[in-house]
PDB file of C-alpha atoms and ligand atoms in Angstrom:
ATOM      1  CA  MET A 132      20.777  -7.525  14.827  1.00 89.00           C
ATOM      2  CA  LEU A 133      16.982  -9.233  14.798  1.00 98.00           C
ATOM      3  CA  ALA A 134      16.439 -11.147  18.055  1.00 98.00           C
ATOM      4  CA  TYR A 135      14.979 -14.944  15.825  1.00 98.00           C
ATOM      5  CA  LEU A 136      14.006 -18.313  16.551  1.00 98.00           C
ATOM      6  CA  LEU A 137      14.857 -21.265  14.144  1.00 98.00           C
ATOM      7  CA  GLU A 138      12.718 -24.885  14.354  1.00 97.00           C
ATOM      8  CA  GLY A 139      13.076 -28.285  12.417  1.00 97.00           C
ATOM      9  CA  GLN A 140      14.575 -29.193   9.185  1.00 95.00           C
ATOM     10  CA  GLY A 141      14.382 -28.997   5.724  1.00 95.00           C
ATOM     11  CA  THR A 142      13.581 -26.050   3.329  1.00 96.00           C
ATOM     12  CA  PRO A 143      14.054 -22.916   4.684  1.00 98.00           C
ATOM     13  CA  LEU A 144      10.811 -21.264   5.594  1.00 98.00           C
ATOM     14  CA  MET A 145      10.601 -17.612   7.922  1.00 98.00           C
ATOM     15  CA  LEU A 146       7.516 -16.454   8.872  1.00 98.00           C
ATOM     16  CA  ILE A 147       6.537 -12.307   9.274  1.00 98.00           C
ATOM     17  CA  HIS A 148       4.577 -11.280  12.473  1.00 98.00           C
ATOM     18  CA  GLY A 149       1.616  -9.110  11.719  1.00 98.00           C
ATOM     19  CA  PHE A 150       0.788  -5.860  13.511  1.00 98.00           C
ATOM     20  CA  PRO A 151       1.320  -5.218  16.830  1.00 98.00           C
ATOM     21  CA  PHE A 152       2.660  -9.119  17.074  1.00 98.00           C
ATOM     22  CA  ASP A 153       6.368 -10.454  17.698  1.00 98.00           C
ATOM     23  CA  LYS A 154       7.391 -14.477  16.858  1.00 98.00           C
ATOM     24  CA  ARG A 155       5.858 -15.871  19.456  1.00 98.00           C
ATOM     25  CA  LEU A 156       2.290 -15.755  16.704  1.00 98.00           C
ATOM     26  CA  TRP A 157       3.574 -18.709  15.106  1.00 98.00           C
ATOM     27  CA  GLN A 158       4.061 -20.979  18.031  1.00 97.00           C
ATOM     28  CA  PRO A 159       0.608 -22.863  17.271  1.00 96.00           C
ATOM     29  CA  LEU A 160       1.987 -23.610  14.037  1.00 97.00           C
ATOM     30  CA  ILE A 161       5.760 -24.350  14.402  1.00 97.00           C
ATOM     31  CA  PRO A 162       4.295 -28.598  15.431  1.00 97.00           C
ATOM     32  CA  TYR A 163       3.110 -28.691  11.783  1.00 98.00           C
ATOM     33  CA  LEU A 164       5.563 -27.073   9.932  1.00 97.00           C
ATOM     34  CA  HIS A 165       9.283 -28.353  12.147  1.00 96.00           C
ATOM     35  CA  THR A 166       9.740 -31.507  10.887  1.00 95.00           C
ATOM     36  CA  ASP A 167       9.828 -30.549   6.558  1.00 95.00           C
ATOM     37  CA  CYS A 168      10.719 -26.982   7.279  1.00 96.00           C
ATOM     38  CA  ARG A 169      13.673 -24.800   8.422  1.00 97.00           C
ATOM     39  CA  LEU A 170      11.798 -22.419   9.396  1.00 98.00           C
ATOM     40  CA  ILE A 171      13.372 -18.487  10.925  1.00 98.00           C
ATOM     41  CA  ILE A 172      11.000 -16.197  13.037  1.00 98.00           C
ATOM     42  CA  PRO A 173      12.307 -12.841  13.684  1.00 98.00           C
ATOM     43  CA  ASP A 174      10.654 -10.552  16.027  1.00 98.00           C
ATOM     44  CA  LEU A 175      10.767  -7.337  13.492  1.00 98.00           C
ATOM     45  CA  PRO A 176      12.114  -4.487  14.267  1.00 98.00           C
ATOM     46  CA  GLY A 177      10.874  -2.771  17.542  1.00 98.00           C
ATOM     47  CA  PHE A 178       9.663  -5.862  18.198  1.00 98.00           C
ATOM     48  CA  GLY A 179       9.603  -8.438  20.594  1.00 98.00           C
ATOM     49  CA  GLN A 180      12.959  -8.876  21.641  1.00 98.00           C
ATOM     50  CA  SER A 181      14.558  -6.993  18.235  1.00 98.00           C
ATOM     51  CA  PRO A 182      15.600  -3.369  19.010  1.00 98.00           C
ATOM     52  CA  LEU A 183      13.577  -1.020  17.433  1.00 98.00           C
ATOM     53  CA  PRO A 184      15.795   1.083  14.817  1.00 97.00           C
ATOM     54  CA  ASP A 185      16.517   4.975  15.813  1.00 95.00           C
ATOM     55  CA  GLN A 186      15.829   5.768  11.849  1.00 96.00           C
ATOM     56  CA  PRO A 187      11.991   5.822  11.083  1.00 98.00           C
ATOM     57  CA  LEU A 188      11.086   2.433   9.988  1.00 98.00           C
ATOM     58  CA  SER A 189       9.112   1.124   6.762  1.00 98.00           C
ATOM     59  CA  MET A 190       7.894  -1.865   4.350  1.00 98.00           C
ATOM     60  CA  GLU A 191      11.210  -1.290   2.473  1.00 98.00           C
ATOM     61  CA  ASN A 192      13.621  -0.955   6.038  1.00 98.00           C
ATOM     62  CA  MET A 193      12.226  -4.083   7.596  1.00 98.00           C
ATOM     63  CA  ALA A 194      11.966  -5.750   4.442  1.00 98.00           C
ATOM     64  CA  ASP A 195      15.929  -5.501   4.395  1.00 98.00           C
ATOM     65  CA  ALA A 196      16.981  -5.896   7.819  1.00 98.00           C
ATOM     66  CA  LEU A 197      15.229  -9.998   7.561  1.00 98.00           C
ATOM     67  CA  ALA A 198      17.157 -10.298   4.562  1.00 98.00           C
ATOM     68  CA  SER A 199      20.225  -8.586   6.783  1.00 98.00           C
ATOM     69  CA  LEU A 200      19.906 -11.905   8.854  1.00 98.00           C
ATOM     70  CA  LEU A 201      19.085 -14.378   6.789  1.00 98.00           C
ATOM     71  CA  ASP A 202      22.498 -13.010   5.705  1.00 98.00           C
ATOM     72  CA  ASP A 203      24.223 -13.644   8.763  1.00 98.00           C
ATOM     73  CA  LEU A 204      22.636 -16.827   9.102  1.00 98.00           C
ATOM     74  CA  GLN A 205      24.119 -17.663   5.690  1.00 98.00           C
ATOM     75  CA  ILE A 206      20.771 -18.688   4.162  1.00 98.00           C
ATOM     76  CA  ASP A 207      20.738 -17.444   0.571  1.00 98.00           C
ATOM     77  CA  LYS A 208      16.886 -18.361  -0.398  1.00 98.00           C
ATOM     78  CA  VAL A 209      13.544 -18.316   1.100  1.00 98.00           C
ATOM     79  CA  VAL A 210      10.480 -19.281   1.431  1.00 98.00           C
ATOM     80  CA  LEU A 211       9.299 -16.654   3.015  1.00 98.00           C
ATOM     81  CA  ALA A 212       5.504 -15.837   4.562  1.00 98.00           C
ATOM     82  CA  GLY A 213       3.786 -13.170   6.207  1.00 98.00           C
ATOM     83  CA  HIS A 214       1.065 -12.702   7.921  1.00 98.00           C
ATOM     84  CA  SER A 215      -1.015  -9.498   7.675  1.00 98.00           C
ATOM     85  CA  MET A 216       1.956  -6.440   8.054  1.00 98.00           C
ATOM     86  CA  GLY A 217       3.872  -8.761   6.880  1.00 98.00           C
ATOM     87  CA  GLY A 218       2.663  -9.086   4.148  1.00 98.00           C
ATOM     88  CA  TYR A 219       3.229  -5.939   2.991  1.00 98.00           C
ATOM     89  CA  ILE A 220       6.719  -6.286   4.344  1.00 98.00           C
ATOM     90  CA  ALA A 221       6.987 -10.050   1.583  1.00 98.00           C
ATOM     91  CA  PHE A 222       5.716  -7.232  -0.608  1.00 98.00           C
ATOM     92  CA  ALA A 223       8.393  -4.975  -0.530  1.00 98.00           C
ATOM     93  CA  PHE A 224      11.512  -8.314   0.048  1.00 98.00           C
ATOM     94  CA  ALA A 225       9.813  -8.906  -3.410  1.00 98.00           C
ATOM     95  CA  ARG A 226      10.102  -5.712  -5.316  1.00 98.00           C
ATOM     96  CA  ARG A 227      14.137  -5.777  -3.648  1.00 98.00           C
ATOM     97  CA  HIS A 228      15.180  -9.412  -3.499  1.00 98.00           C
ATOM     98  CA  PHE A 229      13.445 -10.965  -5.880  1.00 98.00           C
ATOM     99  CA  ASP A 230      15.614 -13.687  -6.336  1.00 98.00           C
ATOM    100  CA  ARG A 231      16.321 -14.731  -2.724  1.00 98.00           C
ATOM    101  CA  LEU A 232      12.265 -15.897  -2.258  1.00 98.00           C
ATOM    102  CA  PHE A 233      11.471 -20.023  -2.847  1.00 98.00           C
ATOM    103  CA  GLY A 234       8.226 -19.080  -2.593  1.00 98.00           C
ATOM    104  CA  LEU A 235       5.765 -16.736  -1.026  1.00 98.00           C
ATOM    105  CA  GLY A 236       3.189 -17.670   1.819  1.00 98.00           C
ATOM    106  CA  LEU A 237      -0.084 -14.318   1.736  1.00 98.00           C
ATOM    107  CA  ILE A 238      -1.810 -14.876   5.204  1.00 98.00           C
ATOM    108  CA  ALA A 239      -4.620 -12.749   5.558  1.00 98.00           C
ATOM    109  CA  THR A 240      -2.701  -9.140   3.762  1.00 98.00           C
ATOM    110  CA  HIS A 241      -3.232  -7.513  -0.301  1.00 97.00           C
ATOM    111  CA  PRO A 242      -1.103  -5.634  -1.439  1.00 97.00           C
ATOM    112  CA  ALA A 243      -2.846  -2.479  -1.139  1.00 97.00           C
ATOM    113  CA  ALA A 244      -2.146   0.865   0.094  1.00 98.00           C
ATOM    114  CA  ASP A 245      -3.913   3.377   2.230  1.00 97.00           C
ATOM    115  CA  ALA A 246      -6.654   5.818   1.593  1.00 97.00           C
ATOM    116  CA  PRO A 247      -5.879   8.419   3.382  1.00 98.00           C
ATOM    117  CA  PRO A 248      -8.605   8.111   5.412  1.00 98.00           C
ATOM    118  CA  LYS A 249      -6.742   4.771   6.566  1.00 97.00           C
ATOM    119  CA  ARG A 250      -3.673   7.591   7.244  1.00 98.00           C
ATOM    120  CA  ALA A 251      -4.784   9.574   9.539  1.00 98.00           C
ATOM    121  CA  GLN A 252      -7.358   7.015  11.443  1.00 98.00           C
ATOM    122  CA  ARG A 253      -3.342   5.461  12.020  1.00 98.00           C
ATOM    123  CA  ALA A 254      -1.962   8.752  12.395  1.00 98.00           C
ATOM    124  CA  GLN A 255      -4.695   9.522  15.074  1.00 98.00           C
ATOM    125  CA  GLN A 256      -3.947   5.571  16.419  1.00 98.00           C
ATOM    126  CA  ALA A 257       0.116   6.110  16.745  1.00 98.00           C
ATOM    127  CA  ALA A 258      -0.359   9.756  18.683  1.00 98.00           C
ATOM    128  CA  GLU A 259      -3.316   7.894  20.498  1.00 98.00           C
ATOM    129  CA  ILE A 260      -0.288   5.149  21.738  1.00 98.00           C
ATOM    130  CA  SER A 261       2.105   7.622  22.026  1.00 97.00           C
ATOM    131  CA  LEU A 262       0.959   9.314  25.353  1.00 97.00           C
ATOM    132  CA  HIS A 263      -1.485   6.330  26.589  1.00 97.00           C
ATOM    133  CA  GLY A 264       0.775   3.018  25.834  1.00 98.00           C
ATOM    134  CA  LEU A 265      -1.278  -0.584  24.555  1.00 98.00           C
ATOM    135  CA  ASP A 266      -4.355  -0.758  27.000  1.00 97.00           C
ATOM    136  CA  LYS A 267      -6.808   0.312  24.867  1.00 98.00           C
ATOM    137  CA  LEU A 268      -5.036  -1.799  21.388  1.00 98.00           C
ATOM    138  CA  SER A 269      -5.252  -5.023  23.790  1.00 98.00           C
ATOM    139  CA  ARG A 270      -9.251  -4.351  23.827  1.00 98.00           C
ATOM    140  CA  GLU A 271     -10.234  -3.637  21.402  1.00 97.00           C
ATOM    141  CA  MET A 272      -8.029  -5.017  18.285  1.00 98.00           C
ATOM    142  CA  PRO A 273      -8.274  -8.643  19.015  1.00 98.00           C
ATOM    143  CA  PRO A 274     -12.151  -9.127  18.603  1.00 97.00           C
ATOM    144  CA  LEU A 275     -12.171  -7.519  14.954  1.00 97.00           C
ATOM    145  CA  LEU A 276      -8.831 -10.189  14.322  1.00 97.00           C
ATOM    146  CA  THR A 277     -10.997 -13.630  15.880  1.00 97.00           C
ATOM    147  CA  ALA A 278     -14.668 -14.454  17.733  1.00 95.00           C
ATOM    148  CA  ASP A 279     -12.130 -17.413  18.556  1.00 95.00           C
ATOM    149  CA  PRO A 280     -12.482 -16.217  23.086  1.00 96.00           C
ATOM    150  CA  ALA A 281      -9.525 -18.362  23.651  1.00 97.00           C
ATOM    151  CA  TRP A 282      -7.403 -16.857  20.517  1.00 97.00           C
ATOM    152  CA  GLN A 283      -8.715 -13.183  21.379  1.00 98.00           C
ATOM    153  CA  ASN A 284      -6.952 -14.061  24.852  1.00 98.00           C
ATOM    154  CA  PHE A 285      -3.405 -14.988  23.360  1.00 98.00           C
ATOM    155  CA  ILE A 286      -3.114 -12.067  20.796  1.00 98.00           C
ATOM    156  CA  ALA A 287      -4.221  -9.996  24.423  1.00 98.00           C
ATOM    157  CA  GLU A 288      -1.149 -10.902  25.435  1.00 98.00           C
ATOM    158  CA  LEU A 289       1.251 -10.815  22.452  1.00 98.00           C
ATOM    159  CA  ILE A 290       0.647  -6.740  22.274  1.00 98.00           C
ATOM    160  CA  ARG A 291       0.170  -5.994  25.566  1.00 98.00           C
ATOM    161  CA  ASP A 292       3.772  -7.155  25.809  1.00 98.00           C
ATOM    162  CA  GLN A 293       5.247  -4.814  23.035  1.00 98.00           C
ATOM    163  CA  LYS A 294       6.447  -1.257  22.828  1.00 98.00           C
ATOM    164  CA  ALA A 295       4.437   1.441  22.460  1.00 98.00           C
ATOM    165  CA  ASP A 296       6.767   3.500  20.362  1.00 98.00           C
ATOM    166  CA  ALA A 297       7.008   0.581  18.448  1.00 98.00           C
ATOM    167  CA  VAL A 298       3.628  -0.106  17.444  1.00 98.00           C
ATOM    168  CA  ALA A 299       3.058   3.495  17.146  1.00 98.00           C
ATOM    169  CA  ALA A 300       6.117   3.375  14.524  1.00 98.00           C
ATOM    170  CA  ALA A 301       4.555   0.431  12.658  1.00 98.00           C
ATOM    171  CA  LEU A 302       0.897   2.481  11.511  1.00 98.00           C
ATOM    172  CA  LYS A 303       3.246   4.755  10.995  1.00 98.00           C
ATOM    173  CA  ALA A 304       5.224   2.933   8.620  1.00 98.00           C
ATOM    174  CA  MET A 305       2.797   1.404   6.775  1.00 98.00           C
ATOM    175  CA  ALA A 306       0.069   4.368   6.619  1.00 98.00           C
ATOM    176  CA  ILE A 307       3.485   5.422   4.234  1.00 98.00           C
ATOM    177  CA  ARG A 308       4.226   1.425   2.857  1.00 98.00           C
ATOM    178  CA  GLN A 309       3.641   2.146  -1.071  1.00 97.00           C
ATOM    179  CA  ALA A 310       1.152  -0.339  -3.531  1.00 98.00           C
ATOM    180  CA  ALA A 311       1.696  -3.878  -4.708  1.00 98.00           C
ATOM    181  CA  PHE A 312      -0.495  -4.610  -7.161  1.00 97.00           C
ATOM    182  CA  ASP A 313       2.350  -4.041 -10.358  1.00 97.00           C
ATOM    183  CA  LEU A 314       4.059  -7.420  -7.947  1.00 97.00           C
ATOM    184  CA  LEU A 315       1.780  -9.437  -9.020  1.00 96.00           C
ATOM    185  CA  ASP A 316       2.149 -10.653 -12.444  1.00 93.00           C
ATOM    186  CA  ASP A 317       5.619 -10.837 -11.554  1.00 95.00           C
ATOM    187  CA  LEU A 318       5.427 -12.590  -8.603  1.00 97.00           C
ATOM    188  CA  ALA A 319       2.864 -15.064 -10.831  1.00 94.00           C
ATOM    189  CA  ALA A 320       6.574 -16.680 -12.089  1.00 95.00           C
ATOM    190  CA  LEU A 321       6.676 -17.570  -8.428  1.00 96.00           C
ATOM    191  CA  PRO A 322       5.161 -20.389  -6.152  1.00 97.00           C
ATOM    192  CA  VAL A 323       2.437 -18.329  -4.166  1.00 98.00           C
ATOM    193  CA  ALA A 324      -0.063 -19.792  -0.730  1.00 98.00           C
ATOM    194  CA  LEU A 325      -3.054 -17.513  -0.300  1.00 98.00           C
ATOM    195  CA  ILE A 326      -3.896 -18.342   2.850  1.00 98.00           C
ATOM    196  CA  SER A 327      -7.001 -16.373   4.449  1.00 98.00           C
ATOM    197  CA  GLY A 328     -10.476 -16.540   5.777  1.00 97.00           C
ATOM    198  CA  GLU A 329     -13.395 -15.429   4.632  1.00 96.00           C
ATOM    199  CA  GLN A 330     -15.259 -13.191   6.807  1.00 96.00           C
ATOM    200  CA  ASP A 331     -11.453 -11.067   7.876  1.00 97.00           C
ATOM    201  CA  ASN A 332     -13.024  -7.224   8.450  1.00 91.00           C
ATOM    202  CA  LEU A 333      -9.369  -5.968   7.588  1.00 94.00           C
ATOM    203  CA  ILE A 334      -9.367  -7.430   3.763  1.00 94.00           C
ATOM    204  CA  PRO A 335     -12.230  -6.867   1.427  1.00 92.00           C
ATOM    205  CA  PRO A 336     -13.034  -9.923  -0.845  1.00 93.00           C
ATOM    206  CA  GLU A 337     -12.585  -7.641  -3.923  1.00 93.00           C
ATOM    207  CA  LEU A 338      -8.861  -7.368  -3.046  1.00 94.00           C
ATOM    208  CA  TYR A 339      -8.340 -11.042  -2.274  1.00 94.00           C
ATOM    209  CA  GLN A 340      -9.787 -11.609  -5.452  1.00 95.00           C
ATOM    210  CA  ARG A 341      -7.674  -9.379  -7.525  1.00 95.00           C
ATOM    211  CA  MET A 342      -4.895 -11.373  -5.659  1.00 96.00           C
ATOM    212  CA  ARG A 343      -6.609 -13.947  -7.164  1.00 95.00           C
ATOM    213  CA  ARG A 344      -7.355 -13.337 -10.608  1.00 96.00           C
ATOM    214  CA  HIS A 345      -3.236 -12.388 -10.698  1.00 96.00           C
ATOM    215  CA  LEU A 346      -1.873 -15.621  -9.274  1.00 97.00           C
ATOM    216  CA  PRO A 347      -3.777 -18.073 -11.216  1.00 94.00           C
ATOM    217  CA  GLN A 348      -0.961 -20.181  -9.518  1.00 94.00           C
ATOM    218  CA  ALA A 349      -1.290 -19.838  -6.493  1.00 97.00           C
ATOM    219  CA  VAL A 350      -2.154 -22.785  -3.532  1.00 98.00           C
ATOM    220  CA  GLU A 351      -5.356 -21.188  -1.900  1.00 97.00           C
ATOM    221  CA  ALA A 352      -6.492 -21.313   1.409  1.00 98.00           C
ATOM    222  CA  ARG A 353      -9.411 -20.229   2.246  1.00 98.00           C
ATOM    223  CA  PHE A 354     -11.752 -20.972   5.409  1.00 98.00           C
ATOM    224  CA  PRO A 355     -16.101 -20.229   5.960  1.00 97.00           C
ATOM    225  CA  LYS A 356     -16.450 -18.523   8.954  1.00 95.00           C
ATOM    226  CA  THR A 357     -13.233 -16.911   9.629  1.00 97.00           C
ATOM    227  CA  GLY A 358     -11.263 -13.766  10.452  1.00 97.00           C
ATOM    228  CA  HIS A 359      -8.205 -12.152  10.756  1.00 98.00           C
ATOM    229  CA  MET A 360      -5.815 -15.043  11.824  1.00 98.00           C
ATOM    230  CA  PRO A 361      -7.020 -18.287   9.614  1.00 98.00           C
ATOM    231  CA  MET A 362      -3.473 -19.975  10.718  1.00 98.00           C
ATOM    232  CA  LEU A 363      -4.582 -19.661  14.099  1.00 98.00           C
ATOM    233  CA  THR A 364      -8.028 -21.500  13.660  1.00 96.00           C
ATOM    234  CA  HIS A 365      -6.789 -23.129  11.008  1.00 97.00           C
ATOM    235  CA  PRO A 366      -3.228 -24.593  11.732  1.00 97.00           C
ATOM    236  CA  GLN A 367      -2.530 -27.635  10.151  1.00 98.00           C
ATOM    237  CA  GLU A 368      -4.704 -26.826   6.818  1.00 98.00           C
ATOM    238  CA  SER A 369      -2.770 -23.413   7.215  1.00 98.00           C
ATOM    239  CA  ALA A 370       0.720 -25.575   7.652  1.00 98.00           C
ATOM    240  CA  GLN A 371      -0.667 -28.372   4.612  1.00 98.00           C
ATOM    241  CA  ALA A 372      -0.631 -24.735   2.169  1.00 98.00           C
ATOM    242  CA  LEU A 373       2.952 -23.665   2.692  1.00 98.00           C
ATOM    243  CA  LYS A 374       4.629 -26.912   2.216  1.00 97.00           C
ATOM    244  CA  ALA A 375       2.871 -27.433  -1.203  1.00 97.00           C
ATOM    245  CA  ILE A 376       4.700 -23.966  -1.761  1.00 97.00           C
ATOM    246  CA  CYS A 377       8.053 -25.533  -0.351  1.00 95.00           C
ATOM    247  CA  PRO A 378      10.252 -26.879  -3.409  1.00 90.00           C
ATOM    248  CA  SER A 379      10.733 -30.500  -2.784  1.00 78.00           C
ATOM    249  CA  LYS A 380      13.710 -31.742  -1.404  1.00 59.00           C
TER     250      LYS A 380
HETATM  251  C1  MLT B 199      -2.003  -6.610  10.612  1.00 63.59           C
HETATM  252  O1  MLT B 199      -2.929  -7.496  11.454  1.00 63.59           O
HETATM  253  O2  MLT B 199      -1.094  -6.874  10.843  1.00 63.59           O
HETATM  254  C2  MLT B 199      -2.725  -5.507  10.886  1.00 63.59           C
HETATM  255  O3  MLT B 199      -3.399  -5.437  10.912  1.00 63.59           O
HETATM  256  C3  MLT B 199      -2.323  -4.926   9.421  1.00 63.59           C
HETATM  257  C4  MLT B 199      -3.311  -3.236   8.804  1.00 63.59           C
HETATM  258  O4  MLT B 199      -3.590  -3.408  10.269  1.00 63.59           O
HETATM  259  O5  MLT B 199      -3.235  -3.139   7.163  1.00 63.59           O
END
């Protein structure tokens, strides 16, 4: 069973954190959402207070863990919003549990799989983290994600709090994930929000444009001078975009 936070009232909206964070990542967004949405905010397997399962992690088994959590909470359908790796998991969830979705929020994420050099880099990073822990990652990753020093400190602390074996397992899981381009046309039947930063080093602009072309109905919140953490730097506008894809009460 995953650890989770439940907050607010309204349309069920599940928020999936990215790599290598936990449910606290969403704290700054809660005040903008909790009067309209019933927020379900899990720790992914191995992260925060959720145990790391015995079997290797994959986007698919993490998506299934989220579906089981919804079963336990007796929630049939949700708006699902994922940040970065959380978006990769949201794609896997859509592939496996499409009928449980009211809508999809894709935050600083994309549908591509890793190219071979990226896979090799992830394998090396996973080995290094298993040996030496998360100190280096907590120093090197935050400036790549946002230019804002306060948010850098916030996410560095979240990284330091994670378990090295879970972070290594998630790197390996991302390296073997499936691309989701084939899903995009089906997703065009759903309300979708695309929330992103124009200066996100992790998402090539052509990938973003490709998603947009396939999802002409999407609500867009794209912020200039913004990196990989748009929901932290622009919580109010990000929340607005998510509320726009919630079915009316
Ligand atoms: C994330 O922010 O969840 C990850 O950095 C995404 C990735 O490494 O592909």
